[in-house]
mmCIF file of C-alpha atoms in Angstrom:
data_model
loop_
_atom_site.group_PDB
_atom_site.id
_atom_site.type_symbol
_atom_site.label_atom_id
_atom_site.label_comp_id
_atom_site.label_asym_id
_atom_site.label_seq_id
_atom_site.Cartn_x
_atom_site.Cartn_y
_atom_site.Cartn_z
ATOM 1 C CA MET C 1303 -3.892 -12.224 -0.704
ATOM 2 C CA THR C 1304 -2.989 -13.298 -4.240
ATOM 3 C CA ASP C 1305 -3.649 -16.715 -5.819
ATOM 4 C CA ASP C 1306 -3.147 -18.745 -2.654
ATOM 5 C CA LEU C 1307 -6.244 -19.766 -0.752
ATOM 6 C CA PRO C 1308 -6.285 -19.116 2.975
ATOM 7 C CA ARG C 1309 -5.388 -22.205 5.004
ATOM 8 C CA ALA C 1310 -6.474 -23.497 8.389
ATOM 9 C CA GLY C 1311 -4.684 -21.513 11.088
ATOM 10 C CA ASP C 1312 -4.047 -18.411 8.947
ATOM 11 C CA VAL C 1313 -4.894 -15.125 10.660
ATOM 12 C CA LEU C 1314 -6.360 -12.534 8.315
ATOM 13 C CA HIS C 1315 -7.333 -8.882 8.408
ATOM 14 C CA VAL C 1316 -10.819 -8.682 6.873
ATOM 15 C CA GLY C 1317 -11.728 -5.115 5.965
ATOM 16 C CA GLY C 1318 -13.634 -3.154 3.363
ATOM 17 C CA ALA C 1319 -11.454 -4.448 0.505
ATOM 18 C CA ALA C 1320 -12.749 -7.951 1.262
ATOM 19 C CA SER C 1321 -16.420 -6.904 1.463
ATOM 20 C CA VAL C 1322 -18.322 -3.696 2.190
ATOM 21 C CA GLN C 1323 -19.852 -5.346 5.259
ATOM 22 C CA PHE C 1324 -16.396 -5.215 6.914
ATOM 23 C CA ALA C 1325 -15.573 -1.570 6.081
ATOM 24 C CA GLY C 1326 -14.351 0.907 8.687
ATOM 25 C CA ASP C 1327 -14.890 -0.051 12.314
ATOM 26 C CA ARG C 1328 -16.567 -3.306 11.240
ATOM 27 C CA ALA C 1329 -13.211 -4.787 10.116
ATOM 28 C CA LEU C 1330 -12.132 -7.888 11.955
ATOM 29 C CA THR C 1331 -9.202 -10.130 12.636
ATOM 30 C CA PHE C 1332 -10.118 -13.652 11.597
ATOM 31 C CA ARG C 1333 -8.545 -17.086 12.197
ATOM 32 C CA VAL C 1334 -9.354 -19.547 9.408
ATOM 33 C CA ILE C 1335 -10.763 -22.998 10.157
ATOM 34 C CA ARG C 1336 -11.461 -23.918 6.537
ATOM 35 C CA VAL C 1337 -12.364 -22.558 3.130
ATOM 36 C CA ASP C 1338 -15.751 -23.841 2.016
ATOM 37 C CA SER C 1339 -15.591 -25.758 -1.271
ATOM 38 C CA ARG C 1340 -18.965 -24.625 -2.646
ATOM 39 C CA LEU C 1341 -18.836 -22.854 -6.006
ATOM 40 C CA THR C 1342 -19.352 -19.114 -5.952
ATOM 41 C CA TYR C 1343 -18.534 -15.991 -7.946
ATOM 42 C CA SER C 1344 -15.033 -15.813 -9.392
ATOM 43 C CA GLY C 1345 -12.614 -14.424 -6.798
ATOM 44 C CA TRP C 1346 -15.013 -14.810 -3.857
ATOM 45 C CA LEU C 1347 -14.804 -17.349 -1.009
ATOM 46 C CA TRP C 1348 -16.825 -18.642 1.900
ATOM 47 C CA ILE C 1349 -14.448 -18.920 4.875
ATOM 48 C CA ASP C 1350 -15.289 -20.594 8.178
ATOM 49 C CA GLY C 1351 -13.394 -19.445 11.248
ATOM 50 C CA TYR C 1352 -13.230 -17.305 14.367
ATOM 51 C CA ALA C 1353 -13.364 -13.558 14.827
ATOM 52 C CA LEU C 1354 -10.547 -12.642 17.217
ATOM 53 C CA GLY C 1355 -10.668 -10.051 19.985
ATOM 54 C CA PRO C 1356 -7.921 -7.537 20.844
ATOM 55 C CA SER C 1357 -6.045 -10.137 22.920
ATOM 56 C CA GLY C 1358 -6.115 -12.679 20.061
ATOM 57 C CA ASP C 1359 -8.734 -14.894 21.702
ATOM 58 C CA ALA C 1360 -11.604 -16.249 19.634
ATOM 59 C CA THR C 1361 -14.774 -14.297 20.383
ATOM 60 C CA GLU C 1362 -17.225 -15.642 17.810
ATOM 61 C CA ARG C 1363 -17.371 -18.393 15.197
ATOM 62 C CA ARG C 1364 -18.407 -17.043 11.788
ATOM 63 C CA LEU C 1365 -18.865 -18.051 8.186
ATOM 64 C CA ILE C 1366 -17.957 -15.070 5.986
ATOM 65 C CA PHE C 1367 -18.247 -14.371 2.232
ATOM 66 C CA VAL C 1368 -15.293 -12.307 1.009
ATOM 67 C CA ARG C 1369 -13.159 -11.317 -1.975
ATOM 68 C CA ARG C 1370 -9.922 -13.307 -1.955
ATOM 69 C CA ASP C 1371 -7.866 -10.319 -3.181
ATOM 70 C CA GLY C 1372 -9.188 -8.159 -0.326
ATOM 71 C CA LEU C 1373 -7.792 -10.407 2.423
ATOM 72 C CA LYS C 1374 -4.526 -9.511 4.179
ATOM 73 C CA LYS C 1375 -2.568 -12.190 6.002
ATOM 74 C CA ILE C 1376 -1.306 -11.035 9.398
#
């Protein structure tokens, strides 16, 4: 994802490029609720949303800290 911030409703692939905690089989599909406005490191974001299961249903609400450039919009 380039300069655009994720928006509510976007579905993202969050993998190792976004943060090492999501590398390999820990990657997730994530539906954005909102991007937190708190200041953080340049290029990093707090994103509130839902982890999605294989059928596309929300399985867990999460707040994740990720690199913007590592996110892939689905």
